PDB file of C-alpha atoms in Angstrom:
ATOM      1  CA  UNK A   7      51.900 164.522  30.040  1.00 53.00           C
ATOM      2  CA  UNK A   8      52.419 164.959  26.349  1.00 55.00           C
ATOM      3  CA  UNK A   9      52.825 168.043  24.904  1.00 53.00           C
ATOM      4  CA  UNK A  10      50.759 168.710  21.449  1.00 57.00           C
ATOM      5  CA  UNK A  11      51.691 172.008  20.417  1.00 74.00           C
ATOM      6  CA  UNK A  12      55.295 171.829  20.745  1.00 89.00           C
ATOM      7  CA  UNK A  13      58.332 169.869  19.321  1.00 94.00           C
ATOM      8  CA  UNK A  14      61.516 169.249  20.150  1.00 96.00           C
ATOM      9  CA  UNK A  15      64.999 170.536  17.409  1.00 97.00           C
ATOM     10  CA  UNK A  16      68.909 170.367  17.889  1.00 97.00           C
ATOM     11  CA  UNK A  17      69.881 174.184  18.723  1.00 97.00           C
ATOM     12  CA  UNK A  18      73.598 174.325  17.031  1.00 97.00           C
ATOM     13  CA  UNK A  19      76.297 177.616  17.932  1.00 97.00           C
ATOM     14  CA  UNK A  20      78.810 178.585  16.059  1.00 96.00           C
ATOM     15  CA  UNK A  21      81.987 181.201  16.481  1.00 95.00           C
ATOM     16  CA  UNK A  22      80.810 183.929  19.036  1.00 97.00           C
ATOM     17  CA  UNK A  23      77.659 182.813  19.238  1.00 98.00           C
ATOM     18  CA  UNK A  24      79.207 179.382  21.088  1.00 97.00           C
ATOM     19  CA  UNK A  25      81.392 181.191  23.156  1.00 96.00           C
ATOM     20  CA  UNK A  26      78.160 184.138  24.114  1.00 98.00           C
ATOM     21  CA  UNK A  27      75.916 180.517  24.970  1.00 97.00           C
ATOM     22  CA  UNK A  28      78.766 178.389  26.486  1.00 96.00           C
ATOM     23  CA  UNK A  29      78.316 174.862  24.599  1.00 94.00           C
ATOM     24  CA  UNK A  30      77.882 173.972  21.076  1.00 95.00           C
ATOM     25  CA  UNK A  31      74.464 172.096  20.656  1.00 95.00           C
ATOM     26  CA  UNK A  32      71.533 171.418  23.069  1.00 96.00           C
ATOM     27  CA  UNK A  33      67.863 170.236  22.597  1.00 96.00           C
ATOM     28  CA  UNK A  34      65.276 172.617  23.026  1.00 96.00           C
ATOM     29  CA  UNK A  35      61.319 172.375  23.120  1.00 96.00           C
ATOM     30  CA  UNK A  36      59.765 174.895  21.325  1.00 95.00           C
ATOM     31  CA  UNK A  37      56.303 175.418  19.862  1.00 95.00           C
ATOM     32  CA  UNK A  38      56.403 173.660  16.124  1.00 94.00           C
ATOM     33  CA  UNK A  39      54.890 176.722  14.865  1.00 95.00           C
ATOM     34  CA  UNK A  40      56.677 179.514  15.616  1.00 95.00           C
ATOM     35  CA  UNK A  41      58.238 182.539  13.808  1.00 97.00           C
ATOM     36  CA  UNK A  42      61.473 183.008  13.463  1.00 97.00           C
ATOM     37  CA  UNK A  43      62.352 185.760  15.967  1.00 97.00           C
ATOM     38  CA  UNK A  44      60.260 184.492  17.969  1.00 97.00           C
ATOM     39  CA  UNK A  45      62.552 181.342  17.997  1.00 97.00           C
ATOM     40  CA  UNK A  46      65.673 183.759  18.477  1.00 98.00           C
ATOM     41  CA  UNK A  47      63.518 184.965  21.927  1.00 97.00           C
ATOM     42  CA  UNK A  48      62.765 180.966  23.421  1.00 96.00           C
ATOM     43  CA  UNK A  49      67.085 180.658  22.808  1.00 97.00           C
ATOM     44  CA  UNK A  50      67.845 184.101  24.309  1.00 98.00           C
ATOM     45  CA  UNK A  51      65.402 183.432  27.299  1.00 97.00           C
ATOM     46  CA  UNK A  52      67.821 180.116  28.287  1.00 97.00           C
ATOM     47  CA  UNK A  53      71.209 181.913  26.852  1.00 98.00           C
ATOM     48  CA  UNK A  54      70.837 185.965  27.818  1.00 98.00           C
ATOM     49  CA  UNK A  55      74.115 186.427  26.840  1.00 98.00           C
ATOM     50  CA  UNK A  56      73.402 186.106  23.513  1.00 98.00           C
ATOM     51  CA  UNK A  57      71.623 189.512  22.596  1.00 98.00           C
ATOM     52  CA  UNK A  58      74.412 191.463  21.774  1.00 97.00           C
ATOM     53  CA  UNK A  59      74.590 189.287  18.657  1.00 97.00           C
ATOM     54  CA  UNK A  60      70.787 189.671  17.530  1.00 97.00           C
ATOM     55  CA  UNK A  61      71.222 192.430  14.771  1.00 96.00           C
ATOM     56  CA  UNK A  62      74.326 189.967  13.551  1.00 96.00           C
ATOM     57  CA  UNK A  63      73.194 186.807  13.182  1.00 97.00           C
ATOM     58  CA  UNK A  64      71.001 184.117  10.749  1.00 98.00           C
ATOM     59  CA  UNK A  65      69.170 181.188  11.207  1.00 98.00           C
ATOM     60  CA  UNK A  66      69.720 178.339   9.144  1.00 98.00           C
ATOM     61  CA  UNK A  67      67.030 175.783   9.813  1.00 98.00           C
ATOM     62  CA  UNK A  68      67.324 172.319   7.960  1.00 97.00           C
ATOM     63  CA  UNK A  69      70.398 174.068   6.683  1.00 97.00           C
ATOM     64  CA  UNK A  70      68.576 176.715   4.999  1.00 98.00           C
ATOM     65  CA  UNK A  71      68.826 180.594   6.148  1.00 98.00           C
ATOM     66  CA  UNK A  72      65.950 182.389   8.000  1.00 98.00           C
ATOM     67  CA  UNK A  73      66.490 185.630   8.878  1.00 97.00           C
ATOM     68  CA  UNK A  74      65.205 186.466  12.165  1.00 97.00           C
ATOM     69  CA  UNK A  75      61.989 188.049  11.147  1.00 96.00           C
ATOM     70  CA  UNK A  76      58.144 187.254  10.577  1.00 96.00           C
ATOM     71  CA  UNK A  77      58.256 184.082   8.445  1.00 96.00           C
ATOM     72  CA  UNK A  78      56.847 181.671   9.766  1.00 97.00           C
ATOM     73  CA  UNK A  79      58.750 178.318  10.428  1.00 97.00           C
ATOM     74  CA  UNK A  80      56.994 174.945  11.046  1.00 96.00           C
ATOM     75  CA  UNK A  81      59.329 172.376  12.787  1.00 97.00           C
ATOM     76  CA  UNK A  82      59.667 168.634  12.760  1.00 96.00           C
ATOM     77  CA  UNK A  83      60.943 166.450  15.169  1.00 96.00           C
ATOM     78  CA  UNK A  84      64.893 166.948  15.576  1.00 95.00           C
ATOM     79  CA  UNK A  85      65.185 169.259  13.041  1.00 97.00           C
ATOM     80  CA  UNK A  86      68.330 171.307  13.012  1.00 97.00           C
ATOM     81  CA  UNK A  87      68.348 174.753  13.602  1.00 98.00           C
ATOM     82  CA  UNK A  88      71.908 176.559  13.488  1.00 98.00           C
ATOM     83  CA  UNK A  89      72.987 180.388  14.806  1.00 98.00           C
ATOM     84  CA  UNK A  90      74.949 181.940  12.092  1.00 98.00           C
ATOM     85  CA  UNK A  91      77.273 184.749  13.528  1.00 98.00           C
ATOM     86  CA  UNK A  92      78.698 186.463  10.345  1.00 98.00           C
ATOM     87  CA  UNK A  93      81.295 184.234   8.326  1.00 97.00           C
ATOM     88  CA  UNK A  94      84.488 185.079   7.390  1.00 95.00           C
ATOM     89  CA  UNK A  95      85.036 181.922   4.850  1.00 95.00           C
ATOM     90  CA  UNK A  96      87.676 182.528   1.985  1.00 93.00           C
TER      91      UNK A  96
ATOM     92  CA  UNK B   2      91.229 154.919 -28.848  1.00 44.00           C
ATOM     93  CA  UNK B   3      88.223 155.743 -27.258  1.00 47.00           C
ATOM     94  CA  UNK B   4      88.123 158.868 -25.198  1.00 53.00           C
ATOM     95  CA  UNK B   5      85.968 159.041 -22.157  1.00 63.00           C
ATOM     96  CA  UNK B   6      83.617 161.960 -22.257  1.00 70.00           C
ATOM     97  CA  UNK B   7      85.304 163.317 -19.552  1.00 85.00           C
ATOM     98  CA  UNK B   8      82.009 164.321 -17.219  1.00 94.00           C
ATOM     99  CA  UNK B   9      82.206 167.100 -15.279  1.00 97.00           C
ATOM    100  CA  UNK B  10      82.531 166.982 -11.789  1.00 97.00           C
ATOM    101  CA  UNK B  11      82.829 169.064  -9.298  1.00 98.00           C
ATOM    102  CA  UNK B  12      85.342 168.342  -5.663  1.00 98.00           C
ATOM    103  CA  UNK B  13      84.539 169.872  -2.248  1.00 98.00           C
ATOM    104  CA  UNK B  14      86.234 169.111   0.529  1.00 96.00           C
ATOM    105  CA  UNK B  15      86.775 170.935   4.057  1.00 94.00           C
ATOM    106  CA  UNK B  16      90.077 169.214   5.310  1.00 91.00           C
ATOM    107  CA  UNK B  17      92.162 170.413   8.171  1.00 88.00           C
ATOM    108  CA  UNK B  18      95.487 169.486   6.991  1.00 89.00           C
ATOM    109  CA  UNK B  19      97.517 171.943   4.833  1.00 90.00           C
ATOM    110  CA  UNK B  20      95.844 172.393   1.172  1.00 94.00           C
ATOM    111  CA  UNK B  21      97.720 171.426  -1.942  1.00 97.00           C
ATOM    112  CA  UNK B  22      97.707 173.934  -5.321  1.00 97.00           C
ATOM    113  CA  UNK B  23      99.064 170.412  -7.336  1.00 98.00           C
ATOM    114  CA  UNK B  24      96.382 168.471  -5.845  1.00 98.00           C
ATOM    115  CA  UNK B  25      93.693 170.673  -6.337  1.00 98.00           C
ATOM    116  CA  UNK B  26      94.847 171.791 -10.105  1.00 98.00           C
ATOM    117  CA  UNK B  27      94.974 168.405 -11.121  1.00 98.00           C
ATOM    118  CA  UNK B  28      91.847 167.806 -10.292  1.00 98.00           C
ATOM    119  CA  UNK B  29      90.000 170.042 -12.560  1.00 98.00           C
ATOM    120  CA  UNK B  30      92.417 169.159 -15.434  1.00 97.00           C
ATOM    121  CA  UNK B  31      90.601 167.590 -19.198  1.00 96.00           C
ATOM    122  CA  UNK B  32      92.002 167.184 -22.348  1.00 95.00           C
ATOM    123  CA  UNK B  33      88.851 169.177 -23.324  1.00 95.00           C
ATOM    124  CA  UNK B  34      89.983 172.324 -21.339  1.00 97.00           C
ATOM    125  CA  UNK B  35      92.364 175.026 -23.065  1.00 97.00           C
ATOM    126  CA  UNK B  36      92.522 176.658 -19.261  1.00 98.00           C
ATOM    127  CA  UNK B  37      92.615 176.052 -15.825  1.00 98.00           C
ATOM    128  CA  UNK B  38      91.693 178.895 -13.424  1.00 98.00           C
ATOM    129  CA  UNK B  39      93.066 179.113 -10.008  1.00 98.00           C
ATOM    130  CA  UNK B  40      92.356 181.200  -6.885  1.00 98.00           C
ATOM    131  CA  UNK B  41      94.351 180.784  -2.989  1.00 97.00           C
ATOM    132  CA  UNK B  42      93.103 182.642  -0.321  1.00 93.00           C
ATOM    133  CA  UNK B  43      95.810 182.975   2.084  1.00 88.00           C
ATOM    134  CA  UNK B  44      96.397 184.295   5.777  1.00 81.00           C
ATOM    135  CA  UNK B  45      98.000 187.314   6.507  1.00 81.00           C
ATOM    136  CA  UNK B  46      99.984 188.322   9.530  1.00 82.00           C
ATOM    137  CA  UNK B  47      99.019 191.472  10.870  1.00 80.00           C
ATOM    138  CA  UNK B  48      95.537 193.098  11.309  1.00 77.00           C
ATOM    139  CA  UNK B  49      95.531 196.781  12.199  1.00 84.00           C
ATOM    140  CA  UNK B  50      98.847 196.890  13.816  1.00 87.00           C
ATOM    141  CA  UNK B  51      98.661 193.552  15.557  1.00 88.00           C
ATOM    142  CA  UNK B  52     100.409 190.433  14.908  1.00 89.00           C
ATOM    143  CA  UNK B  53      98.507 187.664  14.209  1.00 87.00           C
ATOM    144  CA  UNK B  54      99.445 184.304  15.572  1.00 83.00           C
ATOM    145  CA  UNK B  55      97.278 181.506  13.851  1.00 81.00           C
ATOM    146  CA  UNK B  56      93.986 181.602  12.944  1.00 85.00           C
ATOM    147  CA  UNK B  57      91.490 178.887  13.677  1.00 88.00           C
ATOM    148  CA  UNK B  58      88.770 177.746  11.709  1.00 89.00           C
ATOM    149  CA  UNK B  59      85.529 176.971  12.645  1.00 91.00           C
ATOM    150  CA  UNK B  60      82.733 175.696   9.997  1.00 93.00           C
ATOM    151  CA  UNK B  61      78.932 174.739   9.798  1.00 95.00           C
ATOM    152  CA  UNK B  62      80.571 171.251   7.927  1.00 93.00           C
ATOM    153  CA  UNK B  63      77.327 169.864   6.371  1.00 94.00           C
ATOM    154  CA  UNK B  64      76.104 172.845   5.686  1.00 97.00           C
ATOM    155  CA  UNK B  65      79.233 174.699   4.364  1.00 96.00           C
ATOM    156  CA  UNK B  66      79.352 171.742   2.064  1.00 96.00           C
ATOM    157  CA  UNK B  67      75.691 171.569   0.332  1.00 97.00           C
ATOM    158  CA  UNK B  68      76.739 175.660   0.347  1.00 98.00           C
ATOM    159  CA  UNK B  69      79.816 175.129  -2.026  1.00 98.00           C
ATOM    160  CA  UNK B  70      77.808 172.417  -4.209  1.00 98.00           C
ATOM    161  CA  UNK B  71      75.002 175.136  -4.744  1.00 98.00           C
ATOM    162  CA  UNK B  72      77.622 177.683  -5.781  1.00 98.00           C
ATOM    163  CA  UNK B  73      79.133 174.676  -8.496  1.00 98.00           C
ATOM    164  CA  UNK B  74      75.598 174.324  -9.923  1.00 98.00           C
ATOM    165  CA  UNK B  75      75.091 177.885  -9.708  1.00 98.00           C
ATOM    166  CA  UNK B  76      78.574 178.345 -12.135  1.00 98.00           C
ATOM    167  CA  UNK B  77      77.265 175.411 -14.558  1.00 98.00           C
ATOM    168  CA  UNK B  78      74.338 177.577 -15.262  1.00 98.00           C
ATOM    169  CA  UNK B  79      76.118 181.110 -15.940  1.00 98.00           C
ATOM    170  CA  UNK B  80      79.137 179.288 -17.433  1.00 98.00           C
ATOM    171  CA  UNK B  81      77.945 175.799 -19.297  1.00 98.00           C
ATOM    172  CA  UNK B  82      81.257 175.570 -20.868  1.00 97.00           C
ATOM    173  CA  UNK B  83      82.862 175.106 -17.072  1.00 98.00           C
ATOM    174  CA  UNK B  84      84.214 171.574 -17.037  1.00 98.00           C
ATOM    175  CA  UNK B  85      85.354 170.656 -13.415  1.00 98.00           C
ATOM    176  CA  UNK B  86      85.440 172.734 -10.397  1.00 98.00           C
ATOM    177  CA  UNK B  87      86.736 171.719  -7.342  1.00 98.00           C
ATOM    178  CA  UNK B  88      86.694 174.062  -3.834  1.00 98.00           C
ATOM    179  CA  UNK B  89      89.454 173.028  -0.943  1.00 98.00           C
ATOM    180  CA  UNK B  90      89.308 174.726   2.031  1.00 96.00           C
ATOM    181  CA  UNK B  91      90.914 174.498   5.909  1.00 91.00           C
ATOM    182  CA  UNK B  92      88.549 173.210   8.153  1.00 83.00           C
ATOM    183  CA  UNK B  93      88.492 174.018  11.807  1.00 56.00           C
ATOM    184  CA  UNK B  94      86.933 172.392  14.760  1.00 51.00           C
ATOM    185  CA  UNK B  95      87.843 168.018  13.912  1.00 53.00           C
ATOM    186  CA  UNK B  96      85.633 165.769  15.626  1.00 52.00           C
ATOM    187  CA  UNK B  97      86.807 163.117  16.584  1.00 53.00           C
ATOM    188  CA  UNK B  98      85.823 160.054  18.369  1.00 53.00           C
ATOM    189  CA  UNK B  99      88.096 159.125  21.761  1.00 57.00           C
ATOM    190  CA  UNK B 100      88.565 155.336  22.747  1.00 61.00           C
ATOM    191  CA  UNK B 101      85.561 155.663  25.241  1.00 68.00           C
ATOM    192  CA  UNK B 102      83.115 156.807  22.178  1.00 64.00           C
ATOM    193  CA  UNK B 103      82.366 159.972  23.060  1.00 65.00           C
ATOM    194  CA  UNK B 104      83.675 162.794  20.663  1.00 59.00           C
ATOM    195  CA  UNK B 105      86.645 165.325  21.480  1.00 58.00           C
ATOM    196  CA  UNK B 106      86.591 168.623  19.332  1.00 59.00           C
ATOM    197  CA  UNK B 107      89.891 169.561  18.195  1.00 59.00           C
ATOM    198  CA  UNK B 108      90.780 173.153  17.083  1.00 65.00           C
ATOM    199  CA  UNK B 109      92.747 173.374  13.528  1.00 72.00           C
ATOM    200  CA  UNK B 110      95.408 176.167  13.741  1.00 77.00           C
ATOM    201  CA  UNK B 111      96.485 177.293  10.757  1.00 78.00           C
ATOM    202  CA  UNK B 112     100.060 179.305  10.456  1.00 80.00           C
ATOM    203  CA  UNK B 113     100.867 182.569   8.448  1.00 80.00           C
ATOM    204  CA  UNK B 114     100.560 182.622   4.837  1.00 81.00           C
ATOM    205  CA  UNK B 115      99.386 179.032   4.751  1.00 87.00           C
ATOM    206  CA  UNK B 116      96.020 178.757   1.864  1.00 91.00           C
ATOM    207  CA  UNK B 117      92.597 178.807   3.451  1.00 91.00           C
ATOM    208  CA  UNK B 118      91.459 178.189   0.464  1.00 96.00           C
ATOM    209  CA  UNK B 119      92.263 177.076  -3.059  1.00 98.00           C
ATOM    210  CA  UNK B 120      89.704 176.832  -5.912  1.00 98.00           C
ATOM    211  CA  UNK B 121      90.273 175.674  -9.561  1.00 98.00           C
ATOM    212  CA  UNK B 122      88.368 175.659 -12.710  1.00 98.00           C
ATOM    213  CA  UNK B 123      88.512 174.375 -16.106  1.00 98.00           C
ATOM    214  CA  UNK B 124      86.995 175.365 -18.789  1.00 98.00           C
ATOM    215  CA  UNK B 125      87.587 174.871 -22.847  1.00 97.00           C
ATOM    216  CA  UNK B 126      89.214 178.588 -23.366  1.00 97.00           C
ATOM    217  CA  UNK B 127      89.769 180.995 -20.520  1.00 97.00           C
ATOM    218  CA  UNK B 128      87.363 183.576 -20.001  1.00 98.00           C
ATOM    219  CA  UNK B 129      84.702 181.210 -18.857  1.00 98.00           C
ATOM    220  CA  UNK B 130      87.340 179.942 -16.021  1.00 98.00           C
ATOM    221  CA  UNK B 131      88.432 183.508 -15.069  1.00 98.00           C
ATOM    222  CA  UNK B 132      84.826 184.549 -14.387  1.00 98.00           C
ATOM    223  CA  UNK B 133      83.426 181.420 -12.474  1.00 98.00           C
ATOM    224  CA  UNK B 134      86.486 181.089 -10.478  1.00 98.00           C
ATOM    225  CA  UNK B 135      85.854 185.501  -9.427  1.00 98.00           C
ATOM    226  CA  UNK B 136      82.462 183.924  -9.009  1.00 98.00           C
ATOM    227  CA  UNK B 137      82.979 180.785  -6.389  1.00 98.00           C
ATOM    228  CA  UNK B 138      84.882 182.821  -4.264  1.00 98.00           C
ATOM    229  CA  UNK B 139      82.796 186.241  -4.121  1.00 98.00           C
ATOM    230  CA  UNK B 140      80.066 183.563  -3.091  1.00 98.00           C
ATOM    231  CA  UNK B 141      81.090 181.783  -1.189  1.00 98.00           C
ATOM    232  CA  UNK B 142      82.599 184.718   1.337  1.00 97.00           C
ATOM    233  CA  UNK B 143      78.881 185.850   0.950  1.00 97.00           C
ATOM    234  CA  UNK B 144      77.156 183.043   1.941  1.00 97.00           C
ATOM    235  CA  UNK B 145      79.045 179.769   3.035  1.00 97.00           C
ATOM    236  CA  UNK B 146      79.479 178.851   7.264  1.00 97.00           C
ATOM    237  CA  UNK B 147      83.258 178.850   7.276  1.00 95.00           C
ATOM    238  CA  UNK B 148      84.097 181.080  10.233  1.00 94.00           C
ATOM    239  CA  UNK B 149      87.662 182.431  10.710  1.00 92.00           C
ATOM    240  CA  UNK B 150      89.048 183.296  14.310  1.00 92.00           C
ATOM    241  CA  UNK B 151      92.814 185.412  14.431  1.00 90.00           C
ATOM    242  CA  UNK B 152      94.423 184.978  17.525  1.00 88.00           C
ATOM    243  CA  UNK B 153      97.008 188.254  18.062  1.00 90.00           C
ATOM    244  CA  UNK B 154      99.113 188.069  21.001  1.00 89.00           C
ATOM    245  CA  UNK B 155      97.032 189.527  23.950  1.00 90.00           C
ATOM    246  CA  UNK B 156      93.750 188.744  22.467  1.00 93.00           C
ATOM    247  CA  UNK B 157      91.482 187.458  19.146  1.00 93.00           C
ATOM    248  CA  UNK B 158      88.712 188.466  16.623  1.00 94.00           C
ATOM    249  CA  UNK B 159      86.560 186.953  14.788  1.00 95.00           C
ATOM    250  CA  UNK B 160      86.979 187.546  11.525  1.00 94.00           C
ATOM    251  CA  UNK B 161      83.319 188.953   9.082  1.00 95.00           C
ATOM    252  CA  UNK B 162      83.511 189.402   5.648  1.00 96.00           C
ATOM    253  CA  UNK B 163      82.281 192.841   4.179  1.00 95.00           C
ATOM    254  CA  UNK B 164      80.451 189.926   1.686  1.00 96.00           C
ATOM    255  CA  UNK B 165      78.395 188.423   4.224  1.00 96.00           C
ATOM    256  CA  UNK B 166      75.204 188.517   2.707  1.00 94.00           C
ATOM    257  CA  UNK B 167      72.921 189.023   6.378  1.00 94.00           C
ATOM    258  CA  UNK B 168      75.147 191.511   8.543  1.00 85.00           C
ATOM    259  CA  UNK B 169      75.382 195.134   7.433  1.00 63.00           C
ATOM    260  CA  UNK B 170      79.266 195.747   6.668  1.00 51.00           C
ATOM    261  CA  UNK B 171      78.878 199.102   8.853  1.00 45.00           C
ATOM    262  CA  UNK B 172      80.798 197.217  11.992  1.00 41.00           C
TER     263      UNK B 172
END
């Protein structure tokens, strides 16, 4: 079967989110068009322990920051989606 | 004697090895500049009474480099006379390919008091480079995807910059 409305993205986990998810990267099948909040909910279905950091994280989709919310994402196969907990560089 | 134009350059490096103030300064020195301004971020040995044993750094490397280059572009828009910019940051997770072709992650452990970041900016006069260096470190702390983990005797803590633009600083 071919999923016409979904696509496979690479999800990257960093810092605390990698500890909670138990891994650093994986591929995930998600709808091609999805809000950033819906994308978060898809990821939390796979890794429920991530729910505790929902209010602290931001996404980076194709290396651009995207807040969790109503923003509609149009995802391409192989797009990189990163979970970005609060940063501490410098 | 024909002098080169000394085209403005950005030097961005994330590395696991110890950072060098001499190396970073020399990158930005220019015969057209009377000022080199420098910021060195060092690591403290205690937090809330707990002794810090060492630090571990992690980075979304490709995006961190891109974000630092964006900072450099913004610097040049705000201070057009700035000549060279160098940002060196200690990197965390290092992936090396083993003989069997698979990647193994190595965590970069940074001892206390060693520099975590060095920023150097050159400009003809000192005001611009001083202001640009401050802008660089403040913006880096707000937007570059690098994480620091402090390891104490009995526990650890992922640090969070109060400058982080999406997380509220109430926690």
